[in-house]
Amino acid sequence: MDGHADNAHRSTATHYEVLGLAPDVFTTEQDPHKVVKQAYHRTLLRNHPDKASSSVALYTVDQISLAFTVLSSPRQRAAYDAILRLSRDPQPANSQSDFQTGMDDFDLDDLDFDEASQSWYRPCRCGNPRGFQIDVEDLELAGEGGEVVVGCQDCSLWVRVHFAVAGNTDSESPAGGSA
């Protein structure tokens, strides 16, 4: 593979591909955290410049670490899997490209904030009063993307929550402001 193809593969690889895991690995009876941790260590060794058998690493340490972080958290993995499913489902020719069935869009300001747990929540149509819950860590992981996708804790519905990243001052909300 030439350098250009390596970079193209590197940027389009899923977290599963980075760690060399099949998405159905989590349906087996093995401990998911242990499987992800072993894959993480194996991938780090394969891509380490001093230890790798080839001179060019396929993935960066940042890519490997991000894949480990997302896939080792059941909540983050579920959101990531939903994003993968949505990105791979073909759109009908007459559909609007920004519409997703079962996915509602909200601003972070539309959600209630719970001081005790330092998290935002929104009721779901299924009846769970805190079906969708987002904490500060979720916002930090989304980074400057300004968008978090989260699934209901009780059903198969999903929401996309938009937020703005702003500098922290003492008078701002814990997330640093929202859209």
Coordinates of C-alpha atoms in Angstrom, one line a residue:
M1 CA 0.0 0.0 0.0
D2 CA 1.4 3.4 -0.9
G3 CA 1.5 6.4 1.6
H4 CA -1.6 8.0 0.1
A5 CA -3.6 4.8 0.5
D6 CA -2.3 4.3 4.0
N7 CA -3.6 7.8 5.0
A8 CA -6.9 7.2 3.4
H9 CA -7.4 3.9 5.2
R10 CA -6.1 5.5 8.5
S11 CA -8.7 8.3 8.4
T12 CA -11.7 6.0 7.4
A13 CA -11.0 3.1 9.8
T14 CA -13.6 2.4 12.4
H15 CA -12.7 2.0 16.0
Y16 CA -13.3 -1.8 15.5
E17 CA -10.9 -1.9 12.6
V18 CA -8.3 0.1 14.5
L19 CA -8.3 -2.5 17.3
G20 CA -8.8 -5.5 15.0
L21 CA -12.2 -6.4 16.5
A22 CA -15.4 -7.6 15.0
P23 CA -18.5 -5.6 16.1
D24 CA -20.2 -8.8 17.2
V25 CA -17.4 -9.6 19.7
F26 CA -19.6 -8.0 22.4
T27 CA -22.3 -10.6 21.9
T28 CA -20.1 -13.5 23.0
E29 CA -19.8 -14.7 26.6
Q30 CA -16.3 -13.2 26.9
D31 CA -15.7 -10.2 29.2
P32 CA -16.0 -7.2 26.8
H33 CA -13.6 -5.0 28.8
K34 CA -11.0 -7.7 28.8
V35 CA -11.3 -8.3 25.1
V36 CA -11.0 -4.6 24.3
K37 CA -8.0 -4.2 26.7
Q38 CA -6.2 -7.1 25.0
A39 CA -6.9 -5.7 21.6
Y40 CA -5.7 -2.3 22.7
H41 CA -2.4 -3.7 23.9
R42 CA -1.9 -5.9 20.9
T43 CA -2.6 -2.9 18.5
L44 CA -0.2 -0.6 20.4
L45 CA 2.6 -3.1 20.1
R46 CA 1.9 -3.7 16.3
N47 CA 2.0 0.1 15.7
H48 CA 4.8 1.1 18.1
P49 CA 7.7 2.5 16.0
D50 CA 10.3 0.6 18.1
K51 CA 8.4 -2.7 18.2
A52 CA 6.5 -2.9 14.9
S53 CA 7.8 -5.3 12.3
S54 CA 7.3 -2.7 9.5
S55 CA 8.6 0.8 9.5
V56 CA 5.2 2.4 9.0
A57 CA 2.5 2.2 11.6
L58 CA -1.0 1.8 10.4
Y59 CA -2.6 3.8 13.2
T60 CA -1.5 6.5 15.5
V61 CA -1.4 6.2 19.3
D62 CA -4.3 8.8 19.4
Q63 CA -6.4 6.7 17.1
I64 CA -5.7 3.5 19.2
S65 CA -6.4 5.3 22.5
L66 CA -9.7 6.8 21.2
A67 CA -10.8 3.4 19.9
F68 CA -10.1 1.9 23.3
T69 CA -11.9 4.7 25.2
V70 CA -15.0 4.4 23.1
L71 CA -15.2 0.6 22.8
S72 CA -14.5 -0.1 26.5
S73 CA -17.5 2.1 27.6
P74 CA -20.8 0.4 27.0
R75 CA -22.6 3.7 26.8
Q76 CA -20.1 5.3 24.3
R77 CA -19.9 2.1 22.3
A78 CA -23.7 2.0 21.9
A79 CA -23.7 5.6 20.7
Y80 CA -20.8 4.9 18.3
D81 CA -22.6 1.8 17.0
A82 CA -25.7 3.9 16.3
I83 CA -23.6 6.4 14.4
L84 CA -22.0 3.6 12.3
R85 CA -25.4 2.1 11.5
L86 CA -26.8 5.5 10.5
S87 CA -23.8 6.3 8.3
R88 CA -24.0 2.9 6.5
D89 CA -27.7 2.9 5.9
P90 CA -28.4 4.0 2.3
Q91 CA -30.7 7.1 2.0
P92 CA -33.7 6.7 -0.3
A93 CA -33.3 8.9 -3.4
N94 CA -36.2 11.3 -2.4
S95 CA -35.2 11.7 1.3
Q96 CA -33.7 14.7 3.0
S97 CA -30.1 13.9 3.9
D98 CA -30.3 15.5 7.4
F99 CA -33.4 13.4 8.5
Q100 CA -32.8 10.2 10.5
T101 CA -35.7 8.0 11.6
G102 CA -35.8 7.7 15.3
M103 CA -33.3 10.4 15.9
D104 CA -34.4 13.8 17.3
D105 CA -32.3 16.9 17.5
F106 CA -32.1 19.1 20.6
D107 CA -29.9 21.9 21.9
L108 CA -28.2 21.3 25.2
D109 CA -30.3 24.2 26.6
D110 CA -33.5 22.0 25.9
L111 CA -32.4 19.5 28.5
D112 CA -32.8 19.8 32.3
F113 CA -29.6 19.9 34.4
D114 CA -29.2 17.8 37.5
E115 CA -26.7 19.6 39.9
A116 CA -26.2 16.4 42.0
S117 CA -25.0 14.2 39.2
Q118 CA -23.6 17.1 37.1
S119 CA -25.6 15.7 34.1
W120 CA -28.2 16.8 31.6
Y121 CA -31.3 14.7 31.0
R122 CA -34.5 14.6 28.9
P123 CA -37.5 12.4 29.2
C124 CA -38.1 9.8 26.4
R125 CA -41.3 9.0 24.6
C126 CA -41.2 5.5 26.1
G127 CA -41.9 7.0 29.5
N128 CA -38.5 7.1 31.2
P129 CA -38.3 10.5 32.8
R130 CA -34.5 10.5 32.4
G131 CA -34.2 8.3 29.3
F132 CA -31.5 10.4 27.7
Q133 CA -28.7 11.4 30.0
I134 CA -25.5 13.3 29.1
D135 CA -22.6 14.1 31.5
V136 CA -19.7 16.5 31.2
E137 CA -17.4 13.6 30.1
D138 CA -19.7 13.0 27.1
L139 CA -19.3 16.6 26.1
E140 CA -15.6 16.6 26.6
L141 CA -15.3 13.4 24.4
A142 CA -17.3 15.1 21.7
G143 CA -14.8 18.0 21.8
E144 CA -15.3 20.8 19.4
G145 CA -17.6 18.8 17.3
G146 CA -20.5 20.3 19.3
E147 CA -22.6 17.2 18.9
V148 CA -23.4 14.2 21.1
V149 CA -25.5 11.2 20.1
V150 CA -27.1 9.3 23.0
G151 CA -29.6 6.4 23.2
C152 CA -32.5 6.0 25.6
Q153 CA -31.7 3.9 28.6
D154 CA -34.9 1.9 28.2
C155 CA -35.8 1.8 24.4
S156 CA -34.2 2.1 21.0
L157 CA -34.8 5.8 20.5
W158 CA -31.8 8.2 20.0
V159 CA -31.3 11.9 20.2
R160 CA -28.6 14.2 18.9
V161 CA -27.7 17.0 21.2
H162 CA -26.0 20.1 19.9
F163 CA -23.9 22.4 22.0
A164 CA -21.4 25.2 21.6
V165 CA -17.9 25.0 23.0
A166 CA -17.0 28.2 24.8
G167 CA -14.2 29.3 27.2
N168 CA -15.0 28.7 30.9
T169 CA -15.6 31.6 33.1
D170 CA -17.1 31.6 36.6
S171 CA -20.5 32.8 35.4
E172 CA -21.0 30.1 32.8
S173 CA -22.7 26.7 33.0
P174 CA -20.6 23.6 33.8
A175 CA -20.4 22.7 30.1
G176 CA -18.9 26.0 29.2
G177 CA -22.0 27.4 27.6
S178 CA -24.4 25.9 25.1
A179 CA -26.1 26.6 21.8

